[in-house]
PDB file of C-alpha atoms in Angstrom:
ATOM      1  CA  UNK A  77       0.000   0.000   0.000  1.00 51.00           C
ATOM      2  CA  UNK A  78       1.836   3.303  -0.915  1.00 49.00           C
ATOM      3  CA  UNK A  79       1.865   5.966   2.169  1.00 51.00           C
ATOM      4  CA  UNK A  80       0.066   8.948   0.209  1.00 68.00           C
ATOM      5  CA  UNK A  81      -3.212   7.205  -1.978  1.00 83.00           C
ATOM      6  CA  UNK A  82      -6.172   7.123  -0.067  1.00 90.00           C
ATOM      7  CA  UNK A  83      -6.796   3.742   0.701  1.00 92.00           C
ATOM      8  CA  UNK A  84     -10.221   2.038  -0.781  1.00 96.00           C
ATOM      9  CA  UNK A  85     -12.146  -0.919   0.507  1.00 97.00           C
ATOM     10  CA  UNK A  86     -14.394  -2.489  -2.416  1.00 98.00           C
ATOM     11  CA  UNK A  87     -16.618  -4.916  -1.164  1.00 97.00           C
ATOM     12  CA  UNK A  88     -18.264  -6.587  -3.979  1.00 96.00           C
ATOM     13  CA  UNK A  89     -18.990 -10.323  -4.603  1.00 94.00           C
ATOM     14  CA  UNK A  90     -19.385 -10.430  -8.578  1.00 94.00           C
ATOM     15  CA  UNK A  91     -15.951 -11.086 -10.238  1.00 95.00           C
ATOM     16  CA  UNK A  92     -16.630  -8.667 -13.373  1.00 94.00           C
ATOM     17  CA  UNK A  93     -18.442  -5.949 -11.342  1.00 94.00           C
ATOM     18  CA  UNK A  94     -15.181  -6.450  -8.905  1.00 95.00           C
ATOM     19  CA  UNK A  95     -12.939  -5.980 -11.415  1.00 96.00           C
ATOM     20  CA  UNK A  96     -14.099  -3.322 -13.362  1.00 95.00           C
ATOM     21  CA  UNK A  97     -14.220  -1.135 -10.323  1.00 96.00           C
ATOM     22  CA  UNK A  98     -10.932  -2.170  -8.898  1.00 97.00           C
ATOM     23  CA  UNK A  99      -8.907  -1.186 -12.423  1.00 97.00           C
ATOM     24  CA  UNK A 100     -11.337   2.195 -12.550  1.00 97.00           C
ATOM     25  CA  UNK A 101      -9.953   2.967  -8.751  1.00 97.00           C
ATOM     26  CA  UNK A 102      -6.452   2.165  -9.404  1.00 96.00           C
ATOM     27  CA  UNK A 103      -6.451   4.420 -12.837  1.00 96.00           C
ATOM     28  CA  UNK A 104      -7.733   6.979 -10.212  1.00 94.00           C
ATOM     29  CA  UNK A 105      -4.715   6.910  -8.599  1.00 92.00           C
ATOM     30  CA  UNK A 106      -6.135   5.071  -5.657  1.00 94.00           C
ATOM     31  CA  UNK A 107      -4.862   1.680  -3.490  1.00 92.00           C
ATOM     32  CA  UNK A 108      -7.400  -0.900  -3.842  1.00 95.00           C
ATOM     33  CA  UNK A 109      -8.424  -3.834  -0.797  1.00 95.00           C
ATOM     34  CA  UNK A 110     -11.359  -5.799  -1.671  1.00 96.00           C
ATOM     35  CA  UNK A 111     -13.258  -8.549  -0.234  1.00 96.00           C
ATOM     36  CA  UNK A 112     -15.934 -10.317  -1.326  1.00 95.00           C
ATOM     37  CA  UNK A 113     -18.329 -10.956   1.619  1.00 94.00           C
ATOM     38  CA  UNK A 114     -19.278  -9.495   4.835  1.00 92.00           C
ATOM     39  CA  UNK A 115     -17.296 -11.035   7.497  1.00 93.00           C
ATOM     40  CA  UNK A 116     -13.992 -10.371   5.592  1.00 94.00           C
ATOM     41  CA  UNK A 117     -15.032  -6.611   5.039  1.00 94.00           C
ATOM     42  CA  UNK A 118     -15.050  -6.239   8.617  1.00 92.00           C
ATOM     43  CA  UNK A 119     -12.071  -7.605   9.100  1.00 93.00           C
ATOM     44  CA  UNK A 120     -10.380  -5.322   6.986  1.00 93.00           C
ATOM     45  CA  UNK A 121     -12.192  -2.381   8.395  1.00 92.00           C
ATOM     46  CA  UNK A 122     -10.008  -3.096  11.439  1.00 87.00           C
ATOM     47  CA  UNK A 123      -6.916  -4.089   9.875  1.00 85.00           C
ATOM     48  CA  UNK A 124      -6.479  -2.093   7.267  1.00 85.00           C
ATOM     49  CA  UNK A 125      -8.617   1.385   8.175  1.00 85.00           C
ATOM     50  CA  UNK A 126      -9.711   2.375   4.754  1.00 92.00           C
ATOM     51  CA  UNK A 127     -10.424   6.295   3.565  1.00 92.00           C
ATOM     52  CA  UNK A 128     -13.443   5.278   2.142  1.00 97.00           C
ATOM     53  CA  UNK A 129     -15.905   1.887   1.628  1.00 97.00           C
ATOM     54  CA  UNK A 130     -17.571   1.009  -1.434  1.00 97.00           C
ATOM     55  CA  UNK A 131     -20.218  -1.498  -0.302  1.00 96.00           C
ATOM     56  CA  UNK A 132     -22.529  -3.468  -2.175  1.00 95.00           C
ATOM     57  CA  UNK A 133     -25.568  -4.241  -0.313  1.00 92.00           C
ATOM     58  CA  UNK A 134     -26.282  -8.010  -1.462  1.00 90.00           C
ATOM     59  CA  UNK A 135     -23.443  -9.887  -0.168  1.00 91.00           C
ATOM     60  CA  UNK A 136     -22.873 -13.605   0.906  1.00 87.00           C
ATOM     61  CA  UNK A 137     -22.914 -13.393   5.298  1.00 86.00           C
ATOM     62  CA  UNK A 138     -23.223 -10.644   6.533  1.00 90.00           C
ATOM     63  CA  UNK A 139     -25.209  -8.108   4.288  1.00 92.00           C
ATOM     64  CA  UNK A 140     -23.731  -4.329   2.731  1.00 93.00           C
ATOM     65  CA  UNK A 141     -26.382  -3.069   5.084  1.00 94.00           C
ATOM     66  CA  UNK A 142     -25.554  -4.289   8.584  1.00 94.00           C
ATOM     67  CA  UNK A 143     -21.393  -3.569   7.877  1.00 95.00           C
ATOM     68  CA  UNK A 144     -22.791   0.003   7.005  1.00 96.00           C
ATOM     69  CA  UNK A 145     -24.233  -0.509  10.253  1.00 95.00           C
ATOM     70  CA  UNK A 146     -21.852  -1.610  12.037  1.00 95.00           C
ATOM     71  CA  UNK A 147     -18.636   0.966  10.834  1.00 95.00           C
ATOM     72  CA  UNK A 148     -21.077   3.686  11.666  1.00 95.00           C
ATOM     73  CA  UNK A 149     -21.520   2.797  15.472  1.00 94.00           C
ATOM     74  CA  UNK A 150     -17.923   2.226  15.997  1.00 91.00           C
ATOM     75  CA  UNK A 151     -16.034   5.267  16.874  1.00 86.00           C
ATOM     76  CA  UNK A 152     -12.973   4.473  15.566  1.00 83.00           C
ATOM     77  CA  UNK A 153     -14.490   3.946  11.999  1.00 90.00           C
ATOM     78  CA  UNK A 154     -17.741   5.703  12.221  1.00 91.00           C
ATOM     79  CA  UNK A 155     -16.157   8.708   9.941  1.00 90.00           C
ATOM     80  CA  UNK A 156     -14.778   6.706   7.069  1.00 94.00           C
ATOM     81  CA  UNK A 157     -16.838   7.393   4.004  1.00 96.00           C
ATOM     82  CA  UNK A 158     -19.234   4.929   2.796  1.00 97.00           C
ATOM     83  CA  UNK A 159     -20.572   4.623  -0.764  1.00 97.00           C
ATOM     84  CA  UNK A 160     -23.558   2.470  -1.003  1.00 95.00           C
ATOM     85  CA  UNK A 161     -23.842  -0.228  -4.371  1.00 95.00           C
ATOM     86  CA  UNK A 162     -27.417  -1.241  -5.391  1.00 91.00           C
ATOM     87  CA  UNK A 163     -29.624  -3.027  -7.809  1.00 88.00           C
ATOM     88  CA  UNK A 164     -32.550  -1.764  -5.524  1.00 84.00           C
ATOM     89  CA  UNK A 165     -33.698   1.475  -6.958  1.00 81.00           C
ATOM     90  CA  UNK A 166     -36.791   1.453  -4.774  1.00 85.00           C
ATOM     91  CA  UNK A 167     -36.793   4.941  -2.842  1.00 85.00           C
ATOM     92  CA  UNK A 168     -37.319   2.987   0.554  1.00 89.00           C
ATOM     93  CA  UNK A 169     -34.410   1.209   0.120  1.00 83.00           C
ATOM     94  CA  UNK A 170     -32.326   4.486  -0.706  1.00 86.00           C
ATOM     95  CA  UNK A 171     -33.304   5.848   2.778  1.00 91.00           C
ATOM     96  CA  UNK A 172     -33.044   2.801   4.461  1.00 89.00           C
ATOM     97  CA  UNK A 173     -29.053   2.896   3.212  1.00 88.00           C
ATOM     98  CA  UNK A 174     -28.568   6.324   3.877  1.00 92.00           C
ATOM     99  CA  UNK A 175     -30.358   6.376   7.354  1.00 93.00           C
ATOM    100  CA  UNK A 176     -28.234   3.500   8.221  1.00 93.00           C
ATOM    101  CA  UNK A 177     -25.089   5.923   7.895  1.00 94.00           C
ATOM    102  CA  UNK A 178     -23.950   5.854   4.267  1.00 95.00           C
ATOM    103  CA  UNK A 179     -22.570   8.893   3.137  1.00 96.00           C
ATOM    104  CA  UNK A 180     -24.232   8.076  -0.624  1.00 96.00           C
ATOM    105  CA  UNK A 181     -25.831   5.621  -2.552  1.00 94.00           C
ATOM    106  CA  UNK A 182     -25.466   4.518  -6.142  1.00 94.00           C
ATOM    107  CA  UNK A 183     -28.203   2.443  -8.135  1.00 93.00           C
ATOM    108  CA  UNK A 184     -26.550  -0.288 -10.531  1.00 91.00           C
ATOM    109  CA  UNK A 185     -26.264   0.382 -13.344  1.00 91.00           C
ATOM    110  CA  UNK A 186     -24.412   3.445 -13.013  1.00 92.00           C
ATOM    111  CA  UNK A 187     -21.932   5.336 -14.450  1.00 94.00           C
ATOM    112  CA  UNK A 188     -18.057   5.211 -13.593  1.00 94.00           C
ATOM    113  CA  UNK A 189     -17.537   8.645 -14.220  1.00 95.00           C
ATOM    114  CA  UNK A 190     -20.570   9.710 -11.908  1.00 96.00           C
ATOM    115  CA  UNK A 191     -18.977   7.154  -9.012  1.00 97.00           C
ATOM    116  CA  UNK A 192     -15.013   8.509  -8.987  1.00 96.00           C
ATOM    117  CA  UNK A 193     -16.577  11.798  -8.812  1.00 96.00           C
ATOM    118  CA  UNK A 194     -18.673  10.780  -5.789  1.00 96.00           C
ATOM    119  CA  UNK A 195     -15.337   9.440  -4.371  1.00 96.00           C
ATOM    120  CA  UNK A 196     -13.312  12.568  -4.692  1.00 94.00           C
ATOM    121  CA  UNK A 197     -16.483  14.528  -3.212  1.00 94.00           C
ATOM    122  CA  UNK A 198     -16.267  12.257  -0.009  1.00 95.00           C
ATOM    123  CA  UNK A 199     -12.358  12.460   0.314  1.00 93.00           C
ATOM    124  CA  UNK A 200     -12.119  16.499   0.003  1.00 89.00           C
ATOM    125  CA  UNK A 201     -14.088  16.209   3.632  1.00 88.00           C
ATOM    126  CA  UNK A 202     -11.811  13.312   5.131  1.00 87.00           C
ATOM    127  CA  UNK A 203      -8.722  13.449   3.322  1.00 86.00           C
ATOM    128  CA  UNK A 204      -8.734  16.916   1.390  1.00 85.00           C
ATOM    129  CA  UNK A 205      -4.478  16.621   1.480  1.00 81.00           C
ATOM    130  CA  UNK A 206      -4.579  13.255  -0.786  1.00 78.00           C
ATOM    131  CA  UNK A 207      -6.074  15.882  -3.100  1.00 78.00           C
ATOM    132  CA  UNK A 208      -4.089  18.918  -3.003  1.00 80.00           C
ATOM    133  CA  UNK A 209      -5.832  20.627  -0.916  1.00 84.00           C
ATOM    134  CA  UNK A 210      -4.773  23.525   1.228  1.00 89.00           C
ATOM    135  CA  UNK A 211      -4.849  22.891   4.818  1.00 91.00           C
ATOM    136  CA  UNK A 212      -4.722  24.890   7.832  1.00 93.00           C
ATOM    137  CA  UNK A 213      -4.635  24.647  11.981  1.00 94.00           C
ATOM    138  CA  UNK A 214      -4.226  27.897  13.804  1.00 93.00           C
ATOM    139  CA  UNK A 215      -1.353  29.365  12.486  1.00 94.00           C
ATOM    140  CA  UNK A 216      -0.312  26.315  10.394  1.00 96.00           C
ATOM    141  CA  UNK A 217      -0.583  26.409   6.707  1.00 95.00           C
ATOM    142  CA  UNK A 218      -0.101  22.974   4.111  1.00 94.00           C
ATOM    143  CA  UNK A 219      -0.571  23.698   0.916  1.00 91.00           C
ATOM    144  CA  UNK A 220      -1.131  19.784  -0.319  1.00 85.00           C
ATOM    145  CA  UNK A 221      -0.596  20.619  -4.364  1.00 84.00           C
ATOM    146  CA  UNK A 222       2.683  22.422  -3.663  1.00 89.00           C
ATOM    147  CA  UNK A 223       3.870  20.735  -0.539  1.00 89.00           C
ATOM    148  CA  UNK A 224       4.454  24.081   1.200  1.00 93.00           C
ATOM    149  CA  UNK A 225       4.100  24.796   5.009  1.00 95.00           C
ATOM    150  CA  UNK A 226       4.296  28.025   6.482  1.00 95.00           C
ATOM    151  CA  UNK A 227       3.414  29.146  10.564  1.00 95.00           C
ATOM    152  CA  UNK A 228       2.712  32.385  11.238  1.00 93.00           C
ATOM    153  CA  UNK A 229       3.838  33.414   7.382  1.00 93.00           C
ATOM    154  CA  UNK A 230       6.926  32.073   8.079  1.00 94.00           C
ATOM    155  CA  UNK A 231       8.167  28.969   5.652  1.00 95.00           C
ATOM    156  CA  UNK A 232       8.971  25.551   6.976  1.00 95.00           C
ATOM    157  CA  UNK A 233      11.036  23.430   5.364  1.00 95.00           C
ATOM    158  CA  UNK A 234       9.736  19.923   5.771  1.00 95.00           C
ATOM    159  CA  UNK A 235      11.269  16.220   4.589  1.00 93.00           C
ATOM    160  CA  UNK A 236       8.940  13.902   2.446  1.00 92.00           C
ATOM    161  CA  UNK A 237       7.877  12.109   5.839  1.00 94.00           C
ATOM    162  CA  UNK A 238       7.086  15.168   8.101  1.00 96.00           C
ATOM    163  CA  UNK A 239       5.206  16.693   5.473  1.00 94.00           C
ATOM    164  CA  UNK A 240       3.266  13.453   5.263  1.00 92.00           C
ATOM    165  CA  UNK A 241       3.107  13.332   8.815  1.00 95.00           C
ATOM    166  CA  UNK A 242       1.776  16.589   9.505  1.00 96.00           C
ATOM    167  CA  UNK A 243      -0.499  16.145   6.495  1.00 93.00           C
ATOM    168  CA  UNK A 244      -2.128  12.959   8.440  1.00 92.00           C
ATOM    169  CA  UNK A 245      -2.453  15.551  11.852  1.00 94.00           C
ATOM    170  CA  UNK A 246      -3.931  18.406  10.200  1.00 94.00           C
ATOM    171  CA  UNK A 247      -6.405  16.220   8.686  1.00 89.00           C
ATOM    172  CA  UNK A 248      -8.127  14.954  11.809  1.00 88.00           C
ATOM    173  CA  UNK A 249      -7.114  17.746  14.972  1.00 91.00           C
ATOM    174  CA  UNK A 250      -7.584  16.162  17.660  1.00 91.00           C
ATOM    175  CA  UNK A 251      -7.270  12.495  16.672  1.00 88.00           C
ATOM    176  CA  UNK A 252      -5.133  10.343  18.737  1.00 91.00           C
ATOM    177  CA  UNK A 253      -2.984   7.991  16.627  1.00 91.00           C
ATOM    178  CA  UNK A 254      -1.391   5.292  17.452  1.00 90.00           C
ATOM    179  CA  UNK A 255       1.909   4.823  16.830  1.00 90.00           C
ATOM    180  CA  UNK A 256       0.859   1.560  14.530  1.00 87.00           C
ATOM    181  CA  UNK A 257      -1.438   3.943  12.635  1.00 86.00           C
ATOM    182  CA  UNK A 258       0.815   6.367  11.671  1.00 90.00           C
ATOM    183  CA  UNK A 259       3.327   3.692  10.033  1.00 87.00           C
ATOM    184  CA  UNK A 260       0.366   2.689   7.931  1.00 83.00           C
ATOM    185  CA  UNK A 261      -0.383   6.057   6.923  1.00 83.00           C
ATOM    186  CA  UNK A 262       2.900   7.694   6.375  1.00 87.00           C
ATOM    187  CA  UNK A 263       4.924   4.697   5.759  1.00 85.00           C
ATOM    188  CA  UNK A 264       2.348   2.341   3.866  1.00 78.00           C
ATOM    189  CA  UNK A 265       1.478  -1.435   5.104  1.00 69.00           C
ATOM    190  CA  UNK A 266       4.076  -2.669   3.479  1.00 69.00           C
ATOM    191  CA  UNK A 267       6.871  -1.295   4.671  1.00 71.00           C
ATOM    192  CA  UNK A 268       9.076  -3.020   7.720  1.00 78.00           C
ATOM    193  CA  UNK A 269      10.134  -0.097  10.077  1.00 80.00           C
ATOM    194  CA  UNK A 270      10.385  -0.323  13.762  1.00 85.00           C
ATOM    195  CA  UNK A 271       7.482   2.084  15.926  1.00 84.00           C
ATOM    196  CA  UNK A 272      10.005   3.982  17.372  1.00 89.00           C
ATOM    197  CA  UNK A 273      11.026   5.159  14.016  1.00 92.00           C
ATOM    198  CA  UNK A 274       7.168   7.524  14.656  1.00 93.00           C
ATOM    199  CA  UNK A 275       8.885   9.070  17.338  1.00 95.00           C
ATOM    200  CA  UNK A 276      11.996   9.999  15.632  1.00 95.00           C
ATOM    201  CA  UNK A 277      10.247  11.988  12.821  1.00 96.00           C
ATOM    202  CA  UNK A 278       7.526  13.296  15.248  1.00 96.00           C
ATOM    203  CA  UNK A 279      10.299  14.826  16.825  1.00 96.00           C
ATOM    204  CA  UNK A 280      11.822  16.440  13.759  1.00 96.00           C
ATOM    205  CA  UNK A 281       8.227  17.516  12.976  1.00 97.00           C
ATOM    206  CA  UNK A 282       8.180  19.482  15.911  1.00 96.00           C
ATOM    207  CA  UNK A 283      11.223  21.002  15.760  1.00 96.00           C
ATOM    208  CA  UNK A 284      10.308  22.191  12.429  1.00 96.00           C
ATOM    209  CA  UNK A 285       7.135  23.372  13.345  1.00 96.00           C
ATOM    210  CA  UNK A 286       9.013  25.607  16.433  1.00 95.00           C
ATOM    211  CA  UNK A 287      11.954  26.842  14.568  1.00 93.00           C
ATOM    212  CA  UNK A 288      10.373  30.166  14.365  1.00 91.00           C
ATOM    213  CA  UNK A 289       8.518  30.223  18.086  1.00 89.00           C
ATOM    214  CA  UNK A 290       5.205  29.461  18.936  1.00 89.00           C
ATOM    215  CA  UNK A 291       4.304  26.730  20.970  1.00 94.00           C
ATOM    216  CA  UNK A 292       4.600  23.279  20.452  1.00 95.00           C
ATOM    217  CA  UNK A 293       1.130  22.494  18.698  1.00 96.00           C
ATOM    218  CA  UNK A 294       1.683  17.982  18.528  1.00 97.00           C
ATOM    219  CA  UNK A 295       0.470  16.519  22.040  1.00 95.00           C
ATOM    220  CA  UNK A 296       2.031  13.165  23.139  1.00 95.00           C
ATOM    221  CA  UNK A 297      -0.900  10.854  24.243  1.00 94.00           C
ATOM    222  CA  UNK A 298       0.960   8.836  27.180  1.00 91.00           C
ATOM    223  CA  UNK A 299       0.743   4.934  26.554  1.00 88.00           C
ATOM    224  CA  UNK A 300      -1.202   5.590  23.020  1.00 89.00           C
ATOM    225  CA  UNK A 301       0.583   8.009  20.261  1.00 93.00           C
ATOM    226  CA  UNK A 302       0.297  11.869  19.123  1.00 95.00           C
ATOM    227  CA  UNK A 303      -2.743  14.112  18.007  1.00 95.00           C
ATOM    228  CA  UNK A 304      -2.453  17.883  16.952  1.00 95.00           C
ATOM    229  CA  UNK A 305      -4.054  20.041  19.324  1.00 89.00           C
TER     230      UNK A 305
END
């Protein structure tokens, strides 16, 4: 999994269907998990914690539905984007998905276009840096597209992993993330790196971040990780 592509979970249990979406996502630009019924979907949710879930509703176990259900009353998940998939066109069955928590709902057939549009609407609220999007936290300023920081109008300079880093913070203020978290987000699944290696670049980050004053804005969770603010 690279460290800067939002991370998609397909769930979808129809080869074709599976695989058309999967090569449309990765021509996006995004990482691609899949699974193809319920009960490994929600083991990925906790393994892998995707940006964003595309969920078909009719699925072998446990049903698109009750996974919608269940991310949604979990706090740890509850804000990750979900993007209902439907042959059901009924309009009960539209509310029923998006009372249930999903963020949208698509009737099949639909168009590709229409759904990687959809996507990129749902990631400019949860990870707006993935897209180039300008950031900002107080006095903090991340410019995602030109991978510029400034405090206080001053510049920071900023390696490739503090930049990522303080991308991942300034995306969710006040998150606490584990240590194990940020290697998957910064890092990527797949590489090998030890957990202090987090704390090493944390600290770089905040040096950075103070080299013109201010106060130190990253808070060390005891026993847990780091959030911003």
């Amino acid at each position: 999994m690279s460290a800067e592509k939002p991370l998609v979970l397909l769930v979808e249990d129809e080869p074709a269907q599976r695989e058309i979406l999967r090569y449309n996502l990765r021509s996006e630009g995004y990482d691609v998990s899949m699974a193809e019924n319920g009960d490994d979907a929600m083991v990925l949710v906790d393994e892998i914690g995707p940006d964003l879930i595309l969920l078909d509703w009719m699925l072998p176990g446990v049903s698109g539905i009750e996974i919608c259900r269940r991310v949604k009353s979990k706090r740890e998940t509850s804000d990750i984007p979900v993007i209902m998939l439907s042959a059901r066109s009924d309009e009960m069955d539209r509310v029923r998905g998006l009372e249930t928590g999903a963020d949208d709902y698509m009737i099949k057939p639909f168009s590709v276009q229409e759904l990687m549009a959809r996507i990129r609407t749902q990631l400019r609220r949860t990870r707006p840096a993935s897209l180039g999007q300008a950031l900002s936290y107080d006095d903090i300023l991340l410019d995602g597209e030109t991978h510029r920081v400034s405090r206080g109008g001053e510049a920071i300079k900023l390696g490739p992993t503090e930049f990522r880093l303080l991308s991942t913070f300034m995306e969710k203020p006040g998150r606490v993330w584990s240590r194990e978290q940020l290697l998957d987000r910064v890092w990527g699944r797949d590489v090998y790196v030890d957990t202090r290696t987090v704390d090493v670049h944390v600290g770089r980050l905040r040096k950075a971040l103070c080299q013109h004053g201010g106060s130190d804005p990253l808070r060390t969770v005891r026993g847990t990780g780091y959030a911003l603010g």
